[in-house]
């Protein structure tokens, strides 16, 4: 088949489109299934010694903790007190026992805040202290325990320094408007 006139133009356009698509795929690859966040079962299986607590089944110091329909994974190998993936929360049971009740409930509520407010650390902090105030488990004394707990924290790419976070949480705690 001989290409002439309009056929040449169409062939060039189609060729450029194919090359462009391949080039964009190289520059911006589609995330593979292995790059998506794990499900709660995948996370627990990967960790090996974690335990999944169904939504509403977690009790800390006599307080039943609920974050919508999201389960909590108790992961003793987690390198922090708590974390969150879309759809579930993670707590390190060995570390969480070392802090006062108000701090435990704040950590849980902070991670829950990520479920409802997204990745913003400030919004998760605010969510946690406002939730604690509304639910009655967070008093000004409890907020001071939280501030004491985070005071040594240095500023990072994810968090403000402990004192900066504390000042922001005091403002959120005092506000009636839910953030």
N, CA, C and O atoms as a DFTB+ gen file, in Angstrom:
716 C
 N C O
     1  1       0.854      -1.158       0.000
     2  2       0.000       0.000       0.000
     3  2       0.906       1.229       0.000
     4  3       1.860       1.327       0.772
     5  1       0.582       2.137      -0.869
     6  2       1.371       3.354      -1.016
     7  2       0.709       4.487      -0.247
     8  3      -0.493       4.712      -0.389
     9  1       1.495       5.214       0.581
    10  2       0.955       6.325       1.347
    11  2       1.146       7.623       0.574
    12  3       2.245       7.959       0.134
    13  1       0.049       8.328       0.427
    14  2       0.122       9.628      -0.241
    15  2      -0.801      10.606       0.446
    16  3      -1.773      10.210       1.089
    17  1      -0.499      11.870       0.312
    18  2      -1.366      12.956       0.758
    19  2      -1.833      12.824       2.193
    20  3      -1.039      12.818       3.133
    21  1      -3.150      12.717       2.336
    22  2      -3.780      12.656       3.661
    23  2      -3.355      11.416       4.449
    24  3      -3.284      11.453       5.677
    25  1      -3.077      10.331       3.748
    26  2      -2.658       9.106       4.443
    27  2      -1.307       9.292       5.134
    28  3      -1.084       8.755       6.219
    29  1      -0.418      10.042       4.514
    30  2       0.880      10.310       5.121
    31  2       0.682      11.127       6.402
    32  3       1.290      10.829       7.431
    33  1      -0.157      12.143       6.337
    34  2      -0.423      12.985       7.499
    35  2      -1.009      12.143       8.634
    36  3      -0.576      12.260       9.781
    37  1      -1.990      11.298       8.318
    38  2      -2.614      10.440       9.328
    39  2      -1.573       9.479       9.907
    40  3      -1.534       9.282      11.122
    41  1      -0.738       8.883       9.067
    42  2       0.282       7.944       9.545
    43  2       1.270       8.644      10.476
    44  3       1.667       8.082      11.497
    45  1       1.663       9.851      10.133
    46  2       2.584      10.601      10.981
    47  2       1.929      10.922      12.325
    48  3       2.550      10.777      13.378
    49  1       0.666      11.360      12.275
    50  2      -0.040      11.689      13.518
    51  2      -0.191      10.455      14.394
    52  3       0.056      10.525      15.598
    53  1      -0.585       9.337      13.824
    54  2      -0.739       8.100      14.592
    55  2       0.613       7.667      15.164
    56  3       0.699       7.262      16.323
    57  1       1.658       7.753      14.358
    58  2       2.993       7.388      14.836
    59  2       3.437       8.262      15.992
    60  3       3.975       7.764      16.981
    61  1       3.216       9.564      15.873
    62  2       3.572      10.480      16.962
    63  2       2.749      10.207      18.211
    64  3       3.262      10.294      19.327
    65  1       1.484       9.878      18.029
    66  2       0.629       9.578      19.184
    67  2       1.136       8.344      19.922
    68  3       1.192       8.331      21.152
    69  1       1.503       7.313      19.173
    70  2       2.019       6.095      19.794
    71  2       3.334       6.379      20.516
    72  3       3.526       5.937      21.649
    73  1       4.231       7.107      19.875
    74  2       5.496       7.460      20.515
    75  2       5.260       8.316      21.757
    76  3       5.910       8.111      22.781
    77  1       4.338       9.271      21.676
    78  2       4.029      10.129      22.826
    79  2       3.482       9.311      23.978
    80  3       3.876       9.509      25.128
    81  1       2.575       8.390      23.677
    82  2       1.992       7.554      24.725
    83  2       3.073       6.712      25.398
    84  3       3.092       6.582      26.622
    85  1       3.973       6.139      24.596
    86  2       5.058       5.343      25.169
    87  2       5.997       6.209      25.994
    88  3       6.448       5.793      27.061
    89  1       6.292       7.396      25.516
    90  2       7.172       8.305      26.242
    91  2       6.535       8.731      27.561
    92  3       7.215       8.776      28.586
    93  1       5.239       9.045      27.548
    94  2       4.552       9.438      28.783
    95  2       4.504       8.292      29.780
    96  3       4.607       8.507      30.988
    97  1       4.346       7.067      29.271
    98  2       4.328       5.901      30.154
    99  2       5.677       5.738      30.850
   100  3       5.741       5.336      32.012
   101  1       6.751       6.052      30.129
   102  2       8.079       5.972      30.737
   103  2       8.242       7.068      31.789
   104  3       8.761       6.822      32.878
   105  1       7.791       8.289      31.452
   106  2       7.917       9.410      32.391
   107  2       6.984       9.291      33.590
   108  3       7.371       9.585      34.721
   109  1       5.749       8.855      33.335
   110  2       4.717       8.794      34.372
   111  2       4.076       7.415      34.390
   112  3       2.941       7.255      33.941
   113  1       4.784       6.425      34.899
   114  2       4.221       5.066      34.883
   115  2       2.985       4.957      35.777
   116  3       2.872       5.621      36.808
   117  1       2.079       4.108      35.350
   118  2       0.893       3.825      36.151
   119  2       1.326       3.021      37.364
   120  3       2.099       2.073      37.224
   121  1       0.849       3.373      38.549
   122  2       1.267       2.610      39.734
   123  2       0.876       1.142      39.602
   124  3      -0.249       0.807      39.232
   125  1       1.808       0.308      39.908
   126  2       1.534      -1.125      39.889
   127  2       0.734      -1.482      41.132
   128  3       0.698      -0.721      42.099
   129  1       0.103      -2.628      41.102
   130  2      -0.698      -3.065      42.245
   131  2       0.142      -3.104      43.519
   132  3      -0.370      -2.864      44.613
   133  1       1.447      -3.408      43.374
   134  2       2.304      -3.490      44.551
   135  2       2.589      -2.122      45.152
   136  3       3.068      -2.036      46.283
   137  1       2.302      -1.036      44.409
   138  2       2.555       0.302      44.922
   139  2       1.335       0.914      45.604
   140  3       1.445       1.990      46.192
   141  1       0.199       0.271      45.544
   142  2      -0.984       0.801      46.223
   143  2      -0.868       0.479      47.705
   144  3      -0.173      -0.462      48.088
   145  1      -1.551       1.265      48.545
   146  2      -1.499       0.945      49.975
   147  2      -2.060      -0.453      50.226
   148  3      -2.978      -0.887      49.529
   149  1      -1.524      -1.146      51.199
   150  2      -2.014      -2.504      51.467
   151  2      -3.396      -2.477      52.106
   152  3      -3.797      -1.485      52.716
   153  1      -4.100      -3.560      51.957
   154  2      -5.346      -3.739      52.710
   155  2      -4.953      -4.104      54.134
   156  3      -3.794      -4.409      54.411
   157  1      -5.921      -4.069      55.022
   158  2      -5.624      -4.413      56.420
   159  2      -5.110      -5.852      56.526
   160  3      -4.191      -6.121      57.299
   161  1      -5.686      -6.765      55.766
   162  2      -5.238      -8.165      55.811
   163  2      -3.841      -8.325      55.212
   164  3      -3.027      -9.090      55.728
   165  1      -3.564      -7.600      54.118
   166  2      -2.232      -7.667      53.519
   167  2      -1.181      -7.125      54.489
   168  3      -0.103      -7.701      54.635
   169  1      -1.504      -6.017      55.145
   170  2      -0.562      -5.434      56.107
   171  2      -0.273      -6.427      57.232
   172  3       0.888      -6.685      57.549
   173  1      -1.314      -6.977      57.829
   174  2      -1.144      -7.902      58.951
   175  2      -0.365      -9.147      58.527
   176  3       0.479      -9.636      59.278
   177  1      -0.643      -9.657      57.334
   178  2       0.074     -10.835      56.847
   179  2       1.548     -10.515      56.612
   180  3       2.419     -11.335      56.900
   181  1       1.821      -9.327      56.092
   182  2       3.204      -8.934      55.824
   183  2       3.999      -8.782      57.123
   184  3       5.151      -9.208      57.207
   185  1       3.379      -8.176      58.126
   186  2       4.054      -7.962      59.407
   187  2       4.255      -9.285      60.125
   188  3       5.311      -9.524      60.710
   189  1       3.250     -10.139      60.082
   190  2       3.371     -11.466      60.677
   191  2       2.898     -11.580      62.108
   192  3       2.159     -12.508      62.433
   193  1       3.297     -10.675      62.964
   194  2       2.903     -10.793      64.372
   195  2       1.892      -9.719      64.775
   196  3       1.788      -9.367      65.950
   197  1       1.166      -9.212      63.818
   198  2       0.160      -8.188      64.096
   199  2      -1.201      -8.836      64.329
   200  3      -1.460      -9.954      63.883
   201  1      -2.058      -8.116      65.033
   202  2      -3.412      -8.598      65.296
   203  2      -4.399      -7.537      64.831
   204  3      -4.239      -6.356      65.139
   205  1      -5.414      -7.957      64.091
   206  2      -6.449      -7.039      63.617
   207  2      -7.579      -7.006      64.638
   208  3      -8.127      -8.041      65.015
   209  1      -7.918      -5.792      65.079
   210  2      -9.037      -5.598      65.997
   211  2     -10.168      -4.974      65.179
   212  3      -9.990      -3.903      64.598
   213  1     -11.324      -5.628      65.125
   214  2     -12.429      -5.090      64.322
   215  2     -12.859      -3.702      64.794
   216  3     -12.630      -3.321      65.942
   217  1     -13.478      -2.967      63.895
   218  2     -13.982      -1.629      64.227
   219  2     -14.852      -1.708      65.482
   220  3     -15.740      -2.554      65.587
   221  1     -14.580      -0.817      66.422
   222  2     -15.340      -0.775      67.673
   223  2     -14.884      -1.761      68.721
   224  3     -15.420      -1.773      69.829
   225  1     -13.902      -2.593      68.398
   226  2     -13.456      -3.621      69.340
   227  2     -12.247      -3.242      70.176
   228  3     -11.866      -3.985      71.081
   229  1     -11.638      -2.102      69.891
   230  2     -10.439      -1.710      70.627
   231  2     -10.814      -0.959      71.902
   232  3     -11.592      -0.006      71.864
   233  1     -10.262      -1.392      73.019
   234  2     -10.481      -0.728      74.304
   235  2      -9.109      -0.417      74.901
   236  3      -8.278      -1.308      75.077
   237  1      -8.888       0.867      75.210
   238  2      -7.656       1.294      75.871
   239  2      -8.014       1.974      77.180
   240  3      -8.766       2.949      77.197
   241  1      -7.486       1.467      78.252
   242  2      -7.730       2.032      79.589
   243  2      -9.220       2.238      79.845
   244  3      -9.627       3.257      80.402
   245  1     -10.032       1.260      79.432
   246  2     -11.477       1.319      79.666
   247  2     -12.260       2.155      78.662
   248  3     -13.475       2.295      78.799
   249  1     -11.604       2.703      77.674
   250  2     -12.262       3.529      76.645
   251  2     -12.385       2.749      75.349
   252  3     -11.382       2.330      74.771
   253  1     -13.618       2.555      74.890
   254  2     -13.845       1.892      73.603
   255  2     -13.575       2.912      72.500
   256  3     -14.164       3.992      72.486
   257  1     -12.680       2.561      71.578
   258  2     -12.267       3.490      70.528
   259  2     -12.882       3.096      69.190
   260  3     -12.851       1.934      68.783
   261  1     -13.436       4.089      68.528
   262  2     -14.113       3.862      67.255
   263  2     -13.660       4.913      66.255
   264  3     -13.592       6.101      66.571
   265  1     -13.355       4.469      65.063
   266  2     -13.010       5.360      63.955
   267  2     -13.850       4.937      62.753
   268  3     -13.343       4.371      61.784
   269  1     -15.136       5.224      62.842
   270  2     -16.042       4.771      61.796
   271  2     -16.036       3.255      61.731
   272  3     -16.128       2.581      62.757
   273  1     -15.928       2.729      60.538
   274  2     -15.916       1.271      60.337
   275  2     -14.510       0.720      60.158
   276  3     -14.328      -0.393      59.665
   277  1     -13.525       1.500      60.560
   278  2     -12.140       1.121      60.318
   279  2     -11.582       0.257      61.452
   280  3     -11.721       0.596      62.627
   281  1     -10.950      -0.860      61.089
   282  2     -10.304      -1.694      62.102
   283  2      -8.967      -1.085      62.528
   284  3      -8.467      -0.143      61.913
   285  1      -8.416      -1.638      63.579
   286  2      -7.106      -1.225      64.064
   287  2      -6.188      -2.439      64.051
   288  3      -6.573      -3.529      64.473
   289  1      -4.979      -2.239      63.565
   290  2      -3.972      -3.293      63.600
   291  2      -3.048      -3.006      64.781
   292  3      -2.508      -1.906      64.899
   293  1      -2.872      -3.984      65.641
   294  2      -1.902      -3.888      66.730
   295  2      -0.614      -4.530      66.230
   296  3      -0.525      -5.747      66.065
   297  1       0.377      -3.680      65.996
   298  2       1.636      -4.111      65.390
   299  2       2.799      -3.778      66.327
   300  3       3.247      -2.632      66.375
   301  1       3.289      -4.777      67.072
   302  2       4.383      -4.522      68.016
   303  2       5.714      -4.171      67.347
   304  3       6.654      -3.762      68.029
   305  1       5.805      -4.324      66.033
   306  2       7.053      -3.970      65.344
   307  2       6.982      -2.590      64.682
   308  3       7.960      -2.151      64.077
   309  1       5.854      -1.910      64.788
   310  2       5.740      -0.562      64.230
   311  2       6.768       0.345      64.893
   312  3       6.959       0.287      66.108
   313  1       7.427       1.181      64.102
   314  2       8.500       2.022      64.647
   315  2       8.011       3.349      65.222
   316  3       8.798       4.279      65.395
   317  1       6.729       3.437      65.514
   318  2       6.150       4.642      66.107
   319  2       4.965       4.202      66.968
   320  3       4.611       3.023      66.998
   321  1       4.365       5.150      67.657
   322  2       3.199       4.847      68.498
   323  2       1.980       4.490      67.658
   324  3       1.201       3.611      68.028
   325  1       1.815       5.170      66.531
   326  2       0.658       4.931      65.689
   327  2       0.928       5.342      64.259
   328  3       1.877       6.070      63.970
   329  1       0.079       4.862      63.373
   330  2       0.168       5.190      61.947
   331  2      -1.206       4.925      61.332
   332  3      -2.101       4.383      61.979
   333  1      -1.345       5.316      60.082
   334  2      -2.616       5.081      59.398
   335  2      -2.369       4.796      57.927
   336  3      -1.523       5.422      57.288
   337  1      -3.107       3.858      57.415
   338  2      -3.217       3.614      55.987
   339  2      -4.669       3.856      55.631
   340  3      -5.534       3.796      56.505
   341  1      -4.956       4.129      54.372
   342  2      -6.372       4.310      54.017
   343  2      -7.182       3.073      54.416
   344  3      -6.915       1.962      53.958
   345  1      -8.171       3.293      55.274
   346  2      -9.063       2.207      55.662
   347  2      -8.759       1.536      56.985
   348  3      -9.580       0.760      57.473
   349  1      -7.599       1.809      57.591
   350  2      -7.308       1.211      58.894
   351  2      -6.235       2.005      59.635
   352  3      -5.456       2.757      59.048
   353  1      -6.232       1.801      60.958
   354  2      -5.271       2.448      61.841
   355  2      -4.305       1.400      62.360
   356  3      -4.613       0.208      62.368
   357  1      -3.129       1.850      62.796
   358  2      -2.123       0.940      63.337
   359  2      -1.623       1.527      64.652
   360  3      -1.314       2.716      64.728
   361  1      -1.545       0.705      65.670
   362  2      -0.962       1.109      66.951
   363  2       0.106       0.104      67.347
   364  3      -0.019      -1.092      67.084
   365  1       1.160       0.607      67.986
   366  2       2.173      -0.273      68.547
   367  2       1.787      -0.521      70.005
   368  3       1.906       0.386      70.829
   369  1       1.325      -1.734      70.343
   370  2       0.844      -1.995      71.704
   371  2       1.940      -1.915      72.762
   372  3       1.652      -1.646      73.929
   373  1       3.197      -2.147      72.368
   374  2       4.288      -2.057      73.342
   375  2       4.558      -0.600      73.711
   376  3       4.807      -0.293      74.877
   377  1       4.511       0.286      72.743
   378  2       4.788       1.702      73.018
   379  2       3.591       2.405      73.651
   380  3       3.757       3.232      74.547
   381  1       2.399       2.082      73.190
   382  2       1.205       2.810      73.641
   383  2       0.961       2.626      75.135
   384  3       0.356       3.488      75.771
   385  1       1.423       1.516      75.702
   386  2       1.218       1.291      77.138
   387  2       2.082       2.211      78.000
   388  3       1.849       2.328      79.203
   389  1       3.070       2.860      77.399
   390  2       4.016       3.699      78.151
   391  2       3.528       5.123      78.396
   392  3       4.181       5.885      79.108
   393  1       2.386       5.491      77.814
   394  2       1.942       6.888      77.899
   395  2       0.626       6.995      78.663
   396  3      -0.120       6.020      78.753
   397  1       0.337       8.185      79.218
   398  2      -0.923       8.374      79.947
   399  2      -2.142       8.190      79.039
   400  3      -2.039       8.276      77.815
   401  1      -3.272       7.940      79.649
   402  2      -4.512       7.679      78.905
   403  2      -4.829       8.774      77.900
   404  3      -5.157       8.473      76.753
   405  1      -4.739      10.036      78.303
   406  2      -5.065      11.129      77.374
   407  2      -4.185      11.083      76.131
   408  3      -4.649      11.367      75.027
   409  1      -2.929      10.728      76.309
   410  2      -2.006      10.639      75.173
   411  2      -2.372       9.452      74.287
   412  3      -2.347       9.563      73.061
   413  1      -2.712       8.319      74.897
   414  2      -3.149       7.150      74.115
   415  2      -4.344       7.498      73.241
   416  3      -4.361       7.209      72.044
   417  1      -5.347       8.126      73.858
   418  2      -6.571       8.445      73.129
   419  2      -6.306       9.495      72.052
   420  3      -6.922       9.463      70.987
   421  1      -5.392      10.421      72.329
   422  2      -5.021      11.422      71.330
   423  2      -4.304      10.764      70.153
   424  3      -4.592      11.092      69.002
   425  1      -3.382       9.847      70.417
   426  2      -2.668       9.154      69.337
   427  2      -3.674       8.431      68.441
   428  3      -3.627       8.557      67.217
   429  1      -4.574       7.680      69.051
   430  2      -5.591       6.967      68.275
   431  2      -6.427       7.960      67.462
   432  3      -6.656       7.757      66.270
   433  1      -6.875       9.021      68.108
   434  2      -7.737       9.997      67.433
   435  2      -6.985      10.755      66.351
   436  3      -7.573      11.117      65.332
   437  1      -5.699      11.001      66.552
   438  2      -4.879      11.640      65.522
   439  2      -4.844      10.754      64.269
   440  3      -5.045      11.234      63.154
   441  1      -4.585       9.450      64.470
   442  2      -4.546       8.535      63.317
   443  2      -5.929       8.421      62.672
   444  3      -6.043       8.317      61.451
   445  1      -6.964       8.440      63.490
   446  2      -8.330       8.447      62.954
   447  2      -8.571       9.721      62.154
   448  3      -9.244       9.698      61.124
   449  1      -8.020      10.826      62.633
   450  2      -8.160      12.092      61.918
   451  2      -7.634      12.021      60.500
   452  3      -8.180      12.666      59.605
   453  1      -6.581      11.245      60.280
   454  2      -6.077      11.082      58.913
   455  2      -7.128      10.398      58.025
   456  3      -7.195      10.668      56.825
   457  1      -7.935       9.526      58.606
   458  2      -8.971       8.846      57.825
   459  2     -10.025       9.833      57.320
   460  3     -10.569       9.670      56.228
   461  1     -10.303      10.851      58.124
   462  2     -11.372      11.795      57.792
   463  2     -10.880      13.127      57.240
   464  3     -11.619      13.808      56.529
   465  1      -9.649      13.509      57.552
   466  2      -9.130      14.823      57.134
   467  2      -7.966      14.737      56.168
   468  3      -7.476      15.763      55.697
   469  1      -7.511      13.516      55.864
   470  2      -6.427      13.363      54.903
   471  2      -5.049      13.391      55.540
   472  3      -4.920      13.207      56.750
   473  1      -4.016      13.621      54.735
   474  2      -2.636      13.492      55.219
   475  2      -2.124      14.648      56.082
   476  3      -1.050      14.529      56.673
   477  1      -2.841      15.736      56.170
   478  2      -2.365      16.892      56.932
   479  2      -2.204      16.550      58.413
   480  3      -3.159      16.148      59.078
   481  1      -0.989      16.716      58.913
   482  2      -0.717      16.446      60.323
   483  2      -1.428      17.461      61.222
   484  3      -1.913      17.115      62.299
   485  1      -1.483      18.700      60.773
   486  2      -2.140      19.738      61.574
   487  2      -3.633      19.453      61.699
   488  3      -4.199      19.582      62.784
   489  1      -4.278      19.063      60.591
   490  2      -5.709      18.757      60.655
   491  2      -5.970      17.509      61.495
   492  3      -6.981      17.434      62.193
   493  1      -5.067      16.532      61.433
   494  2      -5.230      15.329      62.260
   495  2      -5.078      15.678      63.744
   496  3      -5.815      15.159      64.581
   497  1      -4.122      16.557      64.070
   498  2      -3.964      17.009      65.462
   499  2      -5.229      17.720      65.926
   500  3      -5.736      17.455      67.016
   501  1      -5.729      18.616      65.099
   502  2      -6.912      19.399      65.457
   503  2      -8.126      18.482      65.609
   504  3      -8.891      18.617      66.564
   505  1      -8.300      17.561      64.679
   506  2      -9.387      16.588      64.748
   507  2      -9.343      15.863      66.093
   508  3     -10.368      15.700      66.756
   509  1      -8.144      15.430      66.486
   510  2      -7.993      14.632      67.708
   511  2      -8.371      15.427      68.956
   512  3      -9.104      14.922      69.806
   513  1      -7.881      16.660      69.078
   514  2      -8.175      17.405      70.312
   515  2      -9.619      17.882      70.346
   516  3     -10.228      17.938      71.414
   517  1     -10.169      18.225      69.194
   518  2     -11.577      18.631      69.191
   519  2     -12.477      17.441      69.485
   520  3     -13.478      17.574      70.189
   521  1     -12.127      16.291      68.954
   522  2     -12.892      15.072      69.237
   523  2     -12.829      14.738      70.726
   524  3     -13.840      14.409      71.346
   525  1     -11.629      14.826      71.283
   526  2     -11.461      14.545      72.708
   527  2     -12.260      15.491      73.582
   528  3     -12.855      15.073      74.575
   529  1     -12.276      16.754      73.221
   530  2     -13.057      17.728      73.988
   531  2     -14.547      17.412      73.883
   532  3     -15.250      17.404      74.894
   533  1     -15.030      17.153      72.674
   534  2     -16.460      16.849      72.467
   535  2     -16.866      15.566      73.184
   536  3     -17.951      15.495      73.762
   537  1     -16.002      14.552      73.150
   538  2     -16.329      13.268      73.771
   539  2     -16.077      13.254      75.273
   540  3     -16.478      12.315      75.961
   541  1     -15.421      14.278      75.781
   542  2     -15.227      14.410      77.218
   543  2     -13.994      13.743      77.794
   544  3     -13.782      13.805      79.005
   545  1     -13.177      13.109      76.974
   546  2     -11.994      12.466      77.532
   547  2     -10.773      13.383      77.557
   548  3      -9.765      13.054      78.183
   549  1     -10.856      14.539      76.876
   550  2      -9.705      15.444      76.867
   551  2     -10.029      16.734      77.616
   552  3     -10.894      17.510      77.209
   553  1      -9.320      16.939      78.706
   554  2      -9.426      18.162      79.507
   555  2      -8.187      19.014      79.212
   556  3      -7.295      18.599      78.472
   557  1      -8.151      20.197      79.798
   558  2      -6.950      21.021      79.625
   559  2      -5.732      20.342      80.255
   560  3      -4.616      20.485      79.753
   561  1      -5.937      19.606      81.346
   562  2      -4.821      18.851      81.939
   563  2      -4.330      17.764      80.987
   564  3      -3.125      17.548      80.852
   565  1      -5.265      17.080      80.327
   566  2      -4.895      16.058      79.346
   567  2      -4.161      16.663      78.160
   568  3      -3.211      16.075      77.643
   569  1      -4.603      17.840      77.731
   570  2      -3.914      18.528      76.632
   571  2      -2.482      18.859      77.034
   572  3      -1.573      18.781      76.207
   573  1      -2.273      19.227      78.288
   574  2      -0.913      19.498      78.760
   575  2      -0.070      18.222      78.791
   576  3       1.137      18.275      78.554
   577  1      -0.698      17.069      79.083
   578  2       0.031      15.789      79.018
   579  2       0.478      15.518      77.575
   580  3       1.599      15.064      77.341
   581  1      -0.400      15.797      76.621
   582  2      -0.063      15.618      75.203
   583  2       1.089      16.554      74.832
   584  3       2.042      16.146      74.168
   585  1       0.991      17.804      75.264
   586  2       2.047      18.780      74.961
   587  2       3.386      18.340      75.560
   588  3       4.428      18.484      74.921
   589  1       3.359      17.815      76.764
   590  2       4.583      17.315      77.393
   591  2       5.152      16.146      76.587
   592  3       6.366      16.035      76.410
   593  1       4.267      15.281      76.104
   594  2       4.667      14.117      75.311
   595  2       5.345      14.541      74.004
   596  3       6.361      13.961      73.621
   597  1       4.799      15.537      73.323
   598  2       5.348      15.914      72.004
   599  2       6.390      17.029      72.077
   600  3       7.047      17.323      71.077
   601  1       6.550      17.648      73.237
   602  2       7.482      18.788      73.367
   603  2       8.861      18.499      72.790
   604  3       9.398      19.367      72.103
   605  1       9.477      17.324      73.024
   606  2      10.829      17.092      72.494
   607  2      10.896      16.936      70.969
   608  3      11.986      16.960      70.397
   609  1       9.762      16.779      70.314
   610  2       9.762      16.505      68.866
   611  2      10.334      17.675      68.077
   612  3       9.948      18.828      68.270
   613  1      11.251      17.354      67.198
   614  2      11.866      18.349      66.314
   615  2      10.998      18.513      65.063
   616  3      10.240      17.616      64.695
   617  1      11.123      19.653      64.433
   618  2      10.420      19.897      63.169
   619  2      10.959      18.919      62.126
   620  3      12.161      18.660      62.059
   621  1      10.047      18.380      61.315
   622  2      10.434      17.464      60.240
   623  2       9.650      17.840      58.984
   624  3       8.882      18.802      58.978
   625  1       9.854      17.080      57.946
   626  2       9.101      17.341      56.715
   627  2       7.621      17.022      56.886
   628  3       6.793      17.484      56.102
   629  1       7.283      16.234      57.906
   630  2       5.890      15.849      58.135
   631  2       5.219      16.657      59.246
   632  3       4.030      16.960      59.155
   633  1       5.965      17.005      60.284
   634  2       5.392      17.644      61.466
   635  2       6.098      18.945      61.807
   636  3       7.287      19.116      61.537
   637  1       5.348      19.855      62.401
   638  2       5.960      21.007      63.045
   639  2       6.657      20.504      64.304
   640  3       6.501      19.342      64.680
   641  1       7.419      21.365      64.951
   642  2       8.064      20.980      66.203
   643  2       6.987      20.724      67.258
   644  3       5.845      21.160      67.114
   645  1       7.362      20.023      68.304
   646  2       6.421      19.740      69.383
   647  2       5.760      20.991      69.938
   648  3       4.535      21.030      70.044
   649  1       6.538      22.026      70.301
   650  2       5.911      23.243      70.826
   651  2       4.974      23.930      69.822
   652  3       3.942      24.477      70.211
   653  1       5.333      23.902      68.534
   654  2       4.453      24.493      67.511
   655  2       3.148      23.702      67.392
   656  3       2.066      24.280      67.288
   657  1       3.267      22.387      67.409
   658  2       2.059      21.555      67.348
   659  2       1.178      21.799      68.555
   660  3      -0.044      21.885      68.441
   661  1       1.812      21.910      69.714
   662  2       1.063      22.126      70.949
   663  2       0.284      23.445      70.880
   664  3      -0.894      23.487      71.236
   665  1       0.929      24.505      70.430
   666  2       0.248      25.800      70.337
   667  2      -0.948      25.712      69.388
   668  3      -2.019      26.243      69.684
   669  1      -0.766      25.048      68.259
   670  2      -1.858      24.874      67.304
   671  2      -2.999      24.065      67.929
   672  3      -4.170      24.402      67.753
   673  1      -2.655      22.993      68.664
   674  2      -3.697      22.168      69.285
   675  2      -4.442      22.927      70.376
   676  3      -5.644      22.733      70.553
   677  1      -3.744      23.785      71.105
   678  2      -4.433      24.614      72.103
   679  2      -5.472      25.511      71.432
   680  3      -6.574      25.693      71.951
   681  1      -5.116      26.065      70.284
   682  2      -6.061      26.909      69.546
   683  2      -7.262      26.080      69.075
   684  3      -8.406      26.511      69.213
   685  1      -7.005      24.910      68.528
   686  2      -8.089      24.036      68.061
   687  2      -8.988      23.616      69.213
   688  3     -10.212      23.600      69.085
   689  1      -8.375      23.277      70.331
   690  2      -9.126      22.844      71.503
   691  2     -10.097      23.940      71.944
   692  3     -11.227      23.652      72.340
   693  1      -9.655      25.191      71.874
   694  2     -10.476      26.323      72.331
   695  2     -11.573      26.704      71.334
   696  3     -12.549      27.354      71.708
   697  1     -11.419      26.306      70.079
   698  2     -12.392      26.673      69.046
   699  2     -13.654      25.825      69.143
   700  3     -13.590      24.633      69.445
   701  1     -14.782      26.437      68.889
   702  2     -16.042      25.693      68.805
   703  2     -16.264      25.155      67.398
   704  3     -16.943      24.144      67.215
   705  1     -15.696      25.826      66.411
   706  2     -15.844      25.398      65.015
   707  2     -15.020      24.125      64.789
   708  3     -13.824      24.090      65.081
   709  1     -15.663      23.099      64.275
   710  2     -14.985      21.831      64.014
   711  2     -14.158      21.970      62.746
   712  3     -14.658      22.421      61.716
   713  1     -12.894      21.581      62.827
   714  2     -12.019      21.613      61.639
   715  2     -11.924      20.245      61.037
   716  3     -11.237      20.060      60.032
